[in-house]
Amino acid sequence: MTTLPARLPACLMLAVLATPAVCLAAYPDRPINLIVPFPAGAGTDMTGRTIAQCMEKTMPGAQVVVMNRPGASGDIGLAALAAAAPDGYTLGIVNTPGVVSIPIERPAKYTLDSFDFIANLVDDPGTISVHADSPIHNIKDLVTAARARPDAVTVGTQGIGSAGHISALLLEQSAGITLSPVPFQGASPARTALLGKVIDSTMANMGEAITFQAGQPWRILGVMSDTRSQQSPDVPTFREAGFDILAGSMRGLAAPKGLPPPVLSTLSKAVEQCSTDAEFVDRAKKTFQPLRYLGRDEYVSNLRQVDTQLRALWKVKPWNR
């Protein structure tokens, strides 16, 4: 009878006692790539870097590498995420409305069913801003200018079907105006264009707009939320100006469909721990990211609701025309 050493490693013992034996390394055992479908420097990028840093803390031994894959309103990054191997080593930040609106507006390489959603992290309301030198001082001024010059007032967006583009359409629909959308790869390039007076106004999420405003000739006209933002309480809501508009962008974490259940569980627990981690919460606050943690089931339910709402909007006002 073969006598085994008392301290033989468990995996080797399996190999001795059972042939063949499979020894699985603990997850993660190599770097995790986190795709951010927008350029560095804007809100989505900040969310990606904030959660990456925290996940390295809540998953001991993990290394999370942020990879910016901007372009086509986030479509390039989302397509890359959907096409990746579902092994837990490629994750991505997904935004509303893009993850929902892009498959509605054009043939896409993914749908909501192409992803395993892990959790929502941020819910950032939309804003519209102008250069501080602009004669437009508030939302009513903007609407008046657009009515006087239909299709002439330019507004920066993050591309067709992006949060900024959908927000601009909602403003047009509510105010009875027509703006002239100018697509950019993300909020940061639109910021540069506004500060250079290349465009008249730009859409951005609240956290981005506050960041862009710091030390710059930047005026935020209004926020598309039901109440004023605690981050910038002087900025009125669109409702206060008479336009019932609620819009913005949720940012969550997802993976390609088909994650092994133990990997999905590990990731879900790590992100849930981050949601209450003091360092994570403090960093999000300092970088103007309004946190809204939603677990997997609630997050998916919310995304389905957004899908229903946008399909209804599409029937009335298709946004790719």
mmCIF file of N, CA and C in Angstrom, residues 104 307-317 319:
data_model
loop_
_atom_site.group_PDB
_atom_site.id
_atom_site.type_symbol
_atom_site.label_atom_id
_atom_site.label_comp_id
_atom_site.label_asym_id
_atom_site.label_seq_id
_atom_site.Cartn_x
_atom_site.Cartn_y
_atom_site.Cartn_z
ATOM 1 N N ILE A 104 -31.028 49.310 -30.127
ATOM 2 C CA ILE A 104 -32.328 49.747 -30.644
ATOM 3 C C ILE A 104 -32.146 50.503 -31.951
ATOM 4 N N ASP A 307 -34.920 49.917 -21.138
ATOM 5 C CA ASP A 307 -35.139 49.384 -22.475
ATOM 6 C C ASP A 307 -36.575 49.655 -22.938
ATOM 7 N N THR A 308 -37.525 49.421 -22.065
ATOM 8 C CA THR A 308 -38.934 49.673 -22.401
ATOM 9 C C THR A 308 -39.167 51.154 -22.696
ATOM 10 N N GLN A 309 -38.600 52.032 -21.869
ATOM 11 C CA GLN A 309 -38.786 53.482 -22.036
ATOM 12 C C GLN A 309 -38.174 53.970 -23.346
ATOM 13 N N LEU A 310 -36.986 53.491 -23.665
ATOM 14 C CA LEU A 310 -36.312 53.964 -24.875
ATOM 15 C C LEU A 310 -36.972 53.422 -26.144
ATOM 16 N N ARG A 311 -37.503 52.227 -26.078
ATOM 17 C CA ARG A 311 -38.216 51.707 -27.247
ATOM 18 C C ARG A 311 -39.486 52.529 -27.513
ATOM 19 N N ALA A 312 -40.106 53.004 -26.434
ATOM 20 C CA ALA A 312 -41.271 53.879 -26.597
ATOM 21 C C ALA A 312 -40.849 55.215 -27.201
ATOM 22 N N LEU A 313 -39.725 55.789 -26.745
ATOM 23 C CA LEU A 313 -39.212 57.043 -27.294
ATOM 24 C C LEU A 313 -38.835 56.873 -28.762
ATOM 25 N N TRP A 314 -38.249 55.744 -29.094
ATOM 26 C CA TRP A 314 -37.819 55.481 -30.468
ATOM 27 C C TRP A 314 -38.989 55.536 -31.445
ATOM 28 N N LYS A 315 -40.138 55.031 -31.009
ATOM 29 C CA LYS A 315 -41.314 55.034 -31.879
ATOM 30 C C LYS A 315 -41.786 56.461 -32.187
ATOM 31 N N VAL A 316 -41.564 57.374 -31.233
ATOM 32 C CA VAL A 316 -42.008 58.758 -31.387
ATOM 33 C C VAL A 316 -40.934 59.616 -32.052
ATOM 34 N N LYS A 317 -39.678 59.416 -31.617
ATOM 35 C CA LYS A 317 -38.596 60.286 -32.099
ATOM 36 C C LYS A 317 -37.308 59.480 -32.257
ATOM 37 N N TRP A 319 -33.698 58.498 -32.822
ATOM 38 C CA TRP A 319 -32.589 59.419 -32.589
ATOM 39 C C TRP A 319 -31.426 59.215 -33.567
#
